[in-house]
XYZ file of C-alpha atoms in Angstrom:
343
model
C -192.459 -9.887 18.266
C -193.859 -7.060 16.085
C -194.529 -3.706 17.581
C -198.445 -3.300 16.936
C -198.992 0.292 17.898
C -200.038 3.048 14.868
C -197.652 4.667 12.975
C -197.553 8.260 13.041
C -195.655 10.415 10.134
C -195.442 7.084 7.921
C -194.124 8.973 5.002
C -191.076 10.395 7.241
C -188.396 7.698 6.743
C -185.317 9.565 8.115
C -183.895 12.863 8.650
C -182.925 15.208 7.187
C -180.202 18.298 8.071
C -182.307 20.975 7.921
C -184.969 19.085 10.167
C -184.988 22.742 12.263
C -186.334 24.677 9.187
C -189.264 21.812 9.463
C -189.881 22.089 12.883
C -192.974 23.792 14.125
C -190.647 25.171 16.839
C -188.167 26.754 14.152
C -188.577 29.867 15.438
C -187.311 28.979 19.101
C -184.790 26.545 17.547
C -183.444 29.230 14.990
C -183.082 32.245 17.402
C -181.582 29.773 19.847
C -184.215 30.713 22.976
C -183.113 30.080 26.014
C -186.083 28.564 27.528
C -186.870 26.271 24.461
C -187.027 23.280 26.846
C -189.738 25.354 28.762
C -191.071 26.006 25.419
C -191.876 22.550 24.379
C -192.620 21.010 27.934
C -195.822 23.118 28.059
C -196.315 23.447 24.823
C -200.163 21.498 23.928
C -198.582 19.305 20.855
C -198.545 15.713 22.708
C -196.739 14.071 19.417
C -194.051 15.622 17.603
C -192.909 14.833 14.296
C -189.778 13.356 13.627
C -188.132 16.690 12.739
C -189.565 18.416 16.104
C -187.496 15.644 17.939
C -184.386 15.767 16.419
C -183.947 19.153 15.884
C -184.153 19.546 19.738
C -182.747 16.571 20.448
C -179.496 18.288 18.032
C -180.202 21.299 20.055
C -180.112 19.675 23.350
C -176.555 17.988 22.211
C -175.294 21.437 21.034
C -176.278 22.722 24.751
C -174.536 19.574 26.499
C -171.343 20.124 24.331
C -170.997 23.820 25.916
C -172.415 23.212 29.115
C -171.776 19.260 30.141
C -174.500 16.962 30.017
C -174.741 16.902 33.601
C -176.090 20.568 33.376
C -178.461 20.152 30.891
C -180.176 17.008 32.703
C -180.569 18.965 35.739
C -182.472 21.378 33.550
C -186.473 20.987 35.393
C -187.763 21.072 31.538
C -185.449 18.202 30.424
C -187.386 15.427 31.511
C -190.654 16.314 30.387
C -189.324 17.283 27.190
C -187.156 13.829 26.873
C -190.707 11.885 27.700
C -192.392 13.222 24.859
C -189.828 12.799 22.672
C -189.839 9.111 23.339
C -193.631 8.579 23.598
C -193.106 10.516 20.187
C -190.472 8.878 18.312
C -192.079 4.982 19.746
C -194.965 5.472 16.929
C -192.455 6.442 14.337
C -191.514 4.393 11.160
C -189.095 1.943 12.493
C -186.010 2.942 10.650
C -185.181 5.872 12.372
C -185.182 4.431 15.966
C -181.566 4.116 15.138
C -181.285 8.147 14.389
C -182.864 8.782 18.335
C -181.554 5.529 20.038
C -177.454 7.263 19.218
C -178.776 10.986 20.322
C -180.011 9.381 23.842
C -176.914 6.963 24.373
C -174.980 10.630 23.559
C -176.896 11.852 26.270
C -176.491 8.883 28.219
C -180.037 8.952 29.257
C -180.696 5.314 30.673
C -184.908 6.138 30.742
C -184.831 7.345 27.101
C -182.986 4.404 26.068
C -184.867 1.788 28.046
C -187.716 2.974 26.468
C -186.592 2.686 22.768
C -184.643 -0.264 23.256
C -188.134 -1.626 23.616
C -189.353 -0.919 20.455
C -186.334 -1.969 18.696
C -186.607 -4.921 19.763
C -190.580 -5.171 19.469
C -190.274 -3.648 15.618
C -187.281 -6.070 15.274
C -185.280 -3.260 13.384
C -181.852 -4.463 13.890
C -183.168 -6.551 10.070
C -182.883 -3.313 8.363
C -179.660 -2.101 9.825
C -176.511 -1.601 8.027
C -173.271 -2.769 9.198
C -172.189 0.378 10.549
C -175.498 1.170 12.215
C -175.215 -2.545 13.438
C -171.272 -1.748 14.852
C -172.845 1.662 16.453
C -175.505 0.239 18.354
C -173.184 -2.987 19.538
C -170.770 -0.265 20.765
C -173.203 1.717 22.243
C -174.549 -1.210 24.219
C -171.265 -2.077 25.339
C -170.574 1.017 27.163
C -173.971 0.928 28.596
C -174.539 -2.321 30.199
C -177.040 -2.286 32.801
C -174.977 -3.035 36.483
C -177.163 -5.775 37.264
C -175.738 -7.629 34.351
C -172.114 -7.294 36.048
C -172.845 -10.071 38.718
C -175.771 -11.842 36.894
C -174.039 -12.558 33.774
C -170.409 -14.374 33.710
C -168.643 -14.650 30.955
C -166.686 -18.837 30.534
C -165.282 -20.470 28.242
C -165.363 -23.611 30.139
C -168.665 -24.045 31.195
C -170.470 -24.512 27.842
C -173.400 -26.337 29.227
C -174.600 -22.698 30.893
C -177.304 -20.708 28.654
C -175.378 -18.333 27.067
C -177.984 -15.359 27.390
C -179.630 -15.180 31.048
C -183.107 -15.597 30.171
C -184.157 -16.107 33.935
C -183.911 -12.492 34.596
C -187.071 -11.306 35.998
C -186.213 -7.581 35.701
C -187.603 -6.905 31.940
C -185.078 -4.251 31.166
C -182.727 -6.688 31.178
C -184.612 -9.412 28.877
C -184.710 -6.608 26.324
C -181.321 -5.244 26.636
C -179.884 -8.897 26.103
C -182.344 -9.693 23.431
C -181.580 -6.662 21.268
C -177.645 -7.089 22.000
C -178.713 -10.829 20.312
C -180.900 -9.845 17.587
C -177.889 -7.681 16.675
C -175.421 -10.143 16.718
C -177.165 -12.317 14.327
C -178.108 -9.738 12.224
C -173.627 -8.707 12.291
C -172.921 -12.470 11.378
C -174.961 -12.563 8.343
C -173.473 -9.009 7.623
C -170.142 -9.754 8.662
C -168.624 -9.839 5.313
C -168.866 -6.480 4.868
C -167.145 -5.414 7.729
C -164.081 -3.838 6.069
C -163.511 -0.974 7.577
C -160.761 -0.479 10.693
C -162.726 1.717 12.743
C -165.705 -0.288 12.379
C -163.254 -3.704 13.549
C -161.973 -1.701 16.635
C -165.192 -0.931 17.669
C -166.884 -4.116 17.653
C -163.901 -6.418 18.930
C -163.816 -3.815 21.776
C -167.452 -4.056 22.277
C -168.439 -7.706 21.681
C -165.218 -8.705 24.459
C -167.594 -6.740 26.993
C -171.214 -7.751 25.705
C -173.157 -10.594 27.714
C -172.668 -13.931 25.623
C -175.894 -15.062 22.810
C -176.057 -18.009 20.719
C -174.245 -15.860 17.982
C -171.086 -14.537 20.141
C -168.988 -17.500 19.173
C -169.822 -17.593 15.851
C -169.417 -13.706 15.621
C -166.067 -13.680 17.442
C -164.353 -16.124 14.641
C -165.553 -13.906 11.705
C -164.466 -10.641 13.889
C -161.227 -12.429 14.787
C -160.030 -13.023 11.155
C -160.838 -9.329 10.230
C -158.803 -8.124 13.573
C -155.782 -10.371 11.851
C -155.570 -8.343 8.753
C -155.780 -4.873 10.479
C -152.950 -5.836 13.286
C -151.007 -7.114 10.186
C -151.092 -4.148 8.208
C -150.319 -1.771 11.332
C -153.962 -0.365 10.370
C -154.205 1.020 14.238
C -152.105 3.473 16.346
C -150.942 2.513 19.506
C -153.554 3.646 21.653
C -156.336 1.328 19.794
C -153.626 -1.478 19.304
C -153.476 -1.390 23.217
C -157.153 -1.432 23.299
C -157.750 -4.070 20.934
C -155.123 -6.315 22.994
C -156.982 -6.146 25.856
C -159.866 -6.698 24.017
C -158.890 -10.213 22.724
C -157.624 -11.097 26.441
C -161.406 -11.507 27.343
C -161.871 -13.753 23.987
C -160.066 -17.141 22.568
C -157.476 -16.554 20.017
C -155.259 -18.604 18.651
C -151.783 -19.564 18.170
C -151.562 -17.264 15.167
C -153.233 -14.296 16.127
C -150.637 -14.415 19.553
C -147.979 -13.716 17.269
C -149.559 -10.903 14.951
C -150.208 -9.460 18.619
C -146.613 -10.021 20.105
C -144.755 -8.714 16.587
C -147.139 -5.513 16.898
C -146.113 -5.004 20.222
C -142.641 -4.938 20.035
C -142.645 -2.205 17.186
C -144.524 -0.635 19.619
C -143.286 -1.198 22.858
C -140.625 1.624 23.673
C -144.003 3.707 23.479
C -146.054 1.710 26.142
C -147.319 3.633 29.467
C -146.089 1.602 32.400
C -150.279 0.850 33.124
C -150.432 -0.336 29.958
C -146.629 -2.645 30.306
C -148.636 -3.978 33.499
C -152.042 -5.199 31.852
C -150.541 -6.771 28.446
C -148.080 -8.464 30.757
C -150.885 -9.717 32.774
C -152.266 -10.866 29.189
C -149.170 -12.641 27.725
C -149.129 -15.062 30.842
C -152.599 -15.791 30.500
C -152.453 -16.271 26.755
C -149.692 -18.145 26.376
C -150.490 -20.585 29.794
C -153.858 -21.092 27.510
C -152.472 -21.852 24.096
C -149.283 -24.532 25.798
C -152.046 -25.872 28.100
C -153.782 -27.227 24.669
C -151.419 -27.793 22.409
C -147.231 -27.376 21.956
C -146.769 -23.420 21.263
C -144.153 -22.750 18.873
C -144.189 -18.231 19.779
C -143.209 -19.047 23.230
C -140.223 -18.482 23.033
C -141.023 -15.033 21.029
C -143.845 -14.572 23.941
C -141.184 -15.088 26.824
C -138.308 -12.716 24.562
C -141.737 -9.708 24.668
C -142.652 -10.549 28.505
C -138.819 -10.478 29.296
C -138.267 -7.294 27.386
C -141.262 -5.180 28.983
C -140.848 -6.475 32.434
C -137.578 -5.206 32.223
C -139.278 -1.866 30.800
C -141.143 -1.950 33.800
C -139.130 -2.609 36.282
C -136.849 0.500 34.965
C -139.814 2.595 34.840
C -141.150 1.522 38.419
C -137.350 2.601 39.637
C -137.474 5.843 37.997
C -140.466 6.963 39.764
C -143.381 6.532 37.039
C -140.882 7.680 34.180
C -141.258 5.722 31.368
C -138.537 6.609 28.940
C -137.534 5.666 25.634
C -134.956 2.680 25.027
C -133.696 0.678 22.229
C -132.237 -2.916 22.287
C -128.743 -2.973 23.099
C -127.789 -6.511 23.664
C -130.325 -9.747 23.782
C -128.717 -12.088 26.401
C -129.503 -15.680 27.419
C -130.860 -14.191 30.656
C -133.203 -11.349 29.125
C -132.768 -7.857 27.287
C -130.085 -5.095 28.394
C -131.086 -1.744 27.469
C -129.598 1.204 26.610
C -131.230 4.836 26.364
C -132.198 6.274 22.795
């Protein structure tokens, strides 16, 4: 499904830093004016070039970071100003829809990225995405899933025979939003090789556990799996993406030996655990391990029970001392469960 309307600025294929010294607003943009949103809401220019957009769009950002976002979109000139930018940047060259698609899900502007979305998925640019830009925009989407698909969409691993992307949808938003989080996904799988780097893992196993299902999750998942192996193996993560990326993988099927890269990394980290966090991965560990003895014999479950012992009694210590959740060390591993003794 190409997107058939004109290209404007066809020779403009991405942006540039000083894309304020090539604005035709520079001079409001420079001197920082205060009414620049006024500025360009009225101003007569219906299409702005690609550097007119982002340098306010950077502008806006700038604003939002001193003021909140909140305060910016309650600016009268915002809307106006957002609208054209869209209408503007929708008959751009498709590769930089992924430069104005990030600035709008920074701005969390739902109507902005609606409209883009659109064309993203019209143009089908996620082709000519690299695997970072691919990682981004999964992210993105994960953290901005439209709350319709929170009762519409469930995700199972036991009822295969269910479409895995909810096609029936009437509301059109929502066709788009799951077709681009597809055409994304099976752009990442043919990518997926070259998805090295640890940031770049945390963000899409964090993302894809949340994402409605495609025809390319499963397949996606197993190549994302392996690479989540190497980086809990090499301690590549600090605790408070470890933690993330455990919960993560409680939402997806993992296997026998990814259980035990998780338990091993969480008892190096465990006298460090918040007691929320003791709570959830407990919650975890009994549905993981019920999972993986339910199909076949489990040979960690012992090591599974020796974790789940160890931070239930972590808990149960912390609970007693009113929320405190001090540090302890191993001081004698009984038949029973652990003892502790304060560092």
């Amino acid at each position: 499904m190409k997107n058939e309307a004109r290209c404007i600025f066809p020779t403009i294929c991405r942006i540039s830093s000083d894309c304020a010294e090539k604005s035709i607003f520079k001079s409001y943009l420079v001197q920082s004016t205060p009414n620049l949103l006024r500025q360009v809401a009225e101003s007569r220019i219906r299409c702005l070039s690609p550097f007119d957009s982002a340098a306010i769009l950077n502008k806006i950002l700038e604003k939002a970071d001193q003021k909140g976002i909140a305060a910016i979109r309650r600016d009268p000139f915002y809307r106006p100003v957002a609208s054209k930018i869209v209408a503007s940047v929708q008959l751009y060259r498709r590769e930089l829809l992924f430069y104005f698609l990030t600035k709008f899900y920074k701005l969390h502007d739902i109507h902005a990225i609606k409209g883009l979305t659109r064309v993203f998925v019209q143009s089908e640019a996620a082709n000519i995405q690299s695997v970072p830009q691919l990682v981004e925009l999964l992210y993105y989407a994960a953290h901005h899933i439209p709350k319709e698909l929170h009762s519409d969409v469930v995700r199972t691993d036991d009822q295969e025979d269910i479409e895995p992307t909810p096609k029936d949808i009437l509301d059109e938003h929502l066709q788009i939003y799951c077709e681009c989080v597809e055409q994304l996904q099976c752009e990442l799988v043919e990518k997926s090789p070259q998805l090295r780097d640890k940031t770049l893992v945390y963000k899409i196993v964090t993302a894809i556990a949340k994402l409605p299902r495609t025809q390319h999750t499963d397949v996606l998942v197993g190549a994302i799996l392996e690479k989540v192996k190497l980086e809990i193996g090499t301690g590549a993560w600090d605790l408070p993406h470890l933690v993330k990326v455990v919960k993560a993988l409680g939402e997806l099927s993992v296997d026998d030996d990814m259980l035990q890269r998780v338990i091993c990394a969480l008892e190096v980290n465990q006298d460090n655990l918040r007691p929320s966090d003791i709570e959830e991965i407990l919650q975890l560990l009994e549905r993981l391990n019920s999972q993986l003895v339910a199909d076949y014999a489990f040979k960690y479950q012992n090591s599974t029970s020796a974790l789940y012992l160890s931070l239930s009694d972590k808990l149960h210590l912390s609970k007693r001392l009113g929320g405190e959740c001090p540090a302890f060390v191993i001081h004698e591993k009984a038949a029973n469960g652990m003892k502790w003794k304060r560092k």
